[in-house]
Amino acid sequence: MDPGQFFATSRLVIVAGKGGVGKTTVSAALARSAARTGLTTLIIEVEGKSGLASMFGQPPLGYDEVVLSPGGDPSGAADVLARTLTPDDALIEYLEDHGLRRISKRLVSSGAVDVVATAAPGIKDILLLGKVKQLERAGNVDLVVLDAPAAGHAITFLQSARGLLDAVRVGPINTQARDVLELLTDPARCQVMLVTLPEETPVNELVDTAYQLEDRVGVSLGPVVVNGLYPHLPGIGADPTTAAEEAGAQLLRGEARALAEAAEFRQRRSDLQDHQLERLNELLPLPQIHLPFLFDADLGPAELDVLSDALLDGVAGVDPTALGVGAPKIEDAAS
Amino acid sequence: MNLDELVMSSSIVICTGSGGVGKTTTAAVLAMEAARRGRRAVVVTIDPAKRLADALGLSDIGNEPKPVEGPWDGTLSAVMLDTKRTFDDLVSTYSSDPDQAARILDNRFYRNISGALSGTQEYMAMEKLYSLHESHDFDVVVVDTPPTRHALDFLDAPRRLTHFLDHRLYRTLMAPTRGVMKAVNVAAHAFVHTVSKVIGAEVFDDALAFFQAFQGMEEGFRQRAGKVLELLSDPATSFVLVAAPRRDTVEEAQFFADRLAEAGLPVQALIVNRMHPHFTDEPPEGLRARARGFAGTDLGDLLTNLGDFALVSAREEAHLAGLAESIEPAPVVRVPFLPTDVHDLESLERLGTHLFTHA
């Protein structure tokens, strides 16, 4: 699939997955990839303290939009922007927009938000998603990447709209929930990309999450991103002593053993990873995009470009017709 | 104190750390070791992965301890925390009569609170720990903390719940029924009116009914919360920090360690899961350089691979250095990447060989 076509599928991409699988990394790589194809991209972060900014070599994010990586490098690349959304800020903005400026600050500072949020759970989530919807509609950027809360919570988060429609039948919250649900269930406006590691438990949880998101929320699922794959090294099956002789090299004392042990470890883990990729493929009929494990260094701008290359390669390999499999039946989901 | 001593001498062990680092599994292994050594142990897990639940035979149990059969001298029981049930039990304990309890338990607002008030899960984990400890059925209670970003909120959770009950909005809501409507100032009235407009009148009426039903129970809740906090600072309570050797999780672990230290609750051990093995003492740069010299040959790939792991291993140790220093003299226990996930008691036991000194 052509990357330009892929990123034009929907203006909002929600990146979701269980804690520790690299959701934020994938959000960053995705945004950078889209920017490299010339699309101005905004990353929205909702949990705070995610390390997103440091991947771009920038100080931590705030509520105001900042440029994480300016366009023009390479030429034709667009900006990557980012901002953090919090329910409190979103609520203040919401109340102000609805002519309730006078009480908004007090409502938040007195802690009454907690009481209100408890009265109708999901209200904080709907305020955040409402703000995301506003940014998606505004059209100031070409693509919005939402780094969603960790899975489990991601389902509740995305389900909040449907839950609130039942709990609050009239009024502004109801309208907001209706708009958000419309956004989430429209494949031309929004898709969810799930992230996992090539390991047993994360794969199981990803499959559960995928089906729950389809059934309970009715979102359209994009390709699955599998993070942390060991790149293949074809030569590691060789015996180190023989390999050294063939190359005309001398090994250090004890080195043959270290080389063999390290090779065996990688081989075993690679086999396990391949096995999990197959399992995932059997359990969930969605295209996969594979990102490499980075041995070299912690994630910085250079490493992000390595991941972005891999992501663009992965996108190029996606069969557009395979994506239809995961598309929800919106009428069913809404009933 | 090493982990062998820790599982023998503690009456409560609290495992904390960010999500996805193997916290629940670690809690299970610690409880199992205590049972192996003849103690009556119970592990409280929160939303365990299905494999682990199966391994412990947890799939058909819930909020009450269920024995786990195995080759140990003591006993091992397991609980899967049910936040709502725990809260329900608490309401039943502190209500003045069954009618009051029923009015609260049936209330829609209460049903939302018991599942969704931020910090409720954290608080109920502590409540469960307290009631298991007080039952005297167990020598040691090992508890997992919720996998939230704010995993240590349980330290504030008891306070937060009482704060919620003390909230001015709550008192404002209560005022009309006390017949002091006149005393409610106009601003507060407008405030309530606005809140009800935003969330809808139905939800608001439910909330009002809840607070009315709850009257008289606050004091019991407050006292209980105080006792839970006392128990957390008891010398026989141990905090075990669980981490993975990645930069982000180490940063979070450091944050937890600092917060515990601030609260006067020192970390007794750091368990680092998923460490890459250390295959060589050769510097990674040298290996990389030689790999480049033999690029395209089998030896080149073998050297690249060894260099890869040397790099990762060095980086992991570098990430851990600061954290290890800050929790000294508490021990740091390194657990290597395991070839498979935990499927059964045997694999839990294999994991144990990395944590304890037994043969």
PDB file of C-alpha atoms in Angstrom, chain A residues 24-25 28 43 45 48-62 66-69 80-84 147 299-301 304, chain B residues 247:
ATOM      1  CA  THR A  24       4.525   5.735  22.567  1.00  0.00           C
ATOM      2  CA  THR A  25       7.471   4.631  20.418  1.00  0.00           C
ATOM      3  CA  ALA A  28       6.321   8.682  17.463  1.00  0.00           C
ATOM      4  CA  ILE A  43       0.700  13.594  18.340  1.00  0.00           C
ATOM      5  CA  GLU A  45      -0.653  12.353  24.537  1.00  0.00           C
ATOM      6  CA  GLY A  48       1.593  12.644  30.798  1.00  0.00           C
ATOM      7  CA  LYS A  49       5.193  11.617  31.509  1.00  0.00           C
ATOM      8  CA  SER A  50       5.568   9.278  28.545  1.00  0.00           C
ATOM      9  CA  GLY A  51       9.038  10.096  27.297  1.00  0.00           C
ATOM     10  CA  LEU A  52       7.603  11.064  23.917  1.00  0.00           C
ATOM     11  CA  ALA A  53       9.377  14.407  23.751  1.00  0.00           C
ATOM     12  CA  SER A  54      12.767  12.926  24.667  1.00  0.00           C
ATOM     13  CA  MET A  55      12.565  10.604  21.655  1.00  0.00           C
ATOM     14  CA  PHE A  56      12.690  13.754  19.561  1.00  0.00           C
ATOM     15  CA  GLY A  57      15.367  15.274  21.798  1.00  0.00           C
ATOM     16  CA  GLN A  58      12.894  17.824  23.235  1.00  0.00           C
ATOM     17  CA  PRO A  59      11.818  18.891  26.753  1.00  0.00           C
ATOM     18  CA  PRO A  60       8.576  17.430  28.209  1.00  0.00           C
ATOM     19  CA  LEU A  61       5.249  18.383  26.663  1.00  0.00           C
ATOM     20  CA  GLY A  62       2.610  20.741  27.989  1.00  0.00           C
ATOM     21  CA  VAL A  66       4.875  22.382  20.319  1.00  0.00           C
ATOM     22  CA  VAL A  67       6.955  21.379  17.309  1.00  0.00           C
ATOM     23  CA  LEU A  68       8.791  18.132  18.110  1.00  0.00           C
ATOM     24  CA  SER A  69      10.520  17.818  14.785  1.00  0.00           C
ATOM     25  CA  VAL A  80       5.658  16.716  13.781  1.00  0.00           C
ATOM     26  CA  LEU A  81       3.682  18.571  16.442  1.00  0.00           C
ATOM     27  CA  ALA A  82       2.628  17.356  19.866  1.00  0.00           C
ATOM     28  CA  ARG A  83       0.601  18.330  22.895  1.00  0.00           C
ATOM     29  CA  THR A  84      -0.719  16.787  26.104  1.00  0.00           C
ATOM     30  CA  ASP A 147      -1.264   7.810  21.996  1.00  0.00           C
ATOM     31  CA  LEU A 299      15.448   5.933  21.377  1.00  0.00           C
ATOM     32  CA  GLY A 300      16.543   9.305  20.042  1.00  0.00           C
ATOM     33  CA  PRO A 301      15.918  11.093  16.751  1.00  0.00           C
ATOM     34  CA  LEU A 304      13.295   7.010  15.457  1.00  0.00           C
TER      35      LEU A 304
ATOM     36  CA  ARG B 247      14.952   3.352  30.509  1.00  0.00           C
TER      37      ARG B 247
END
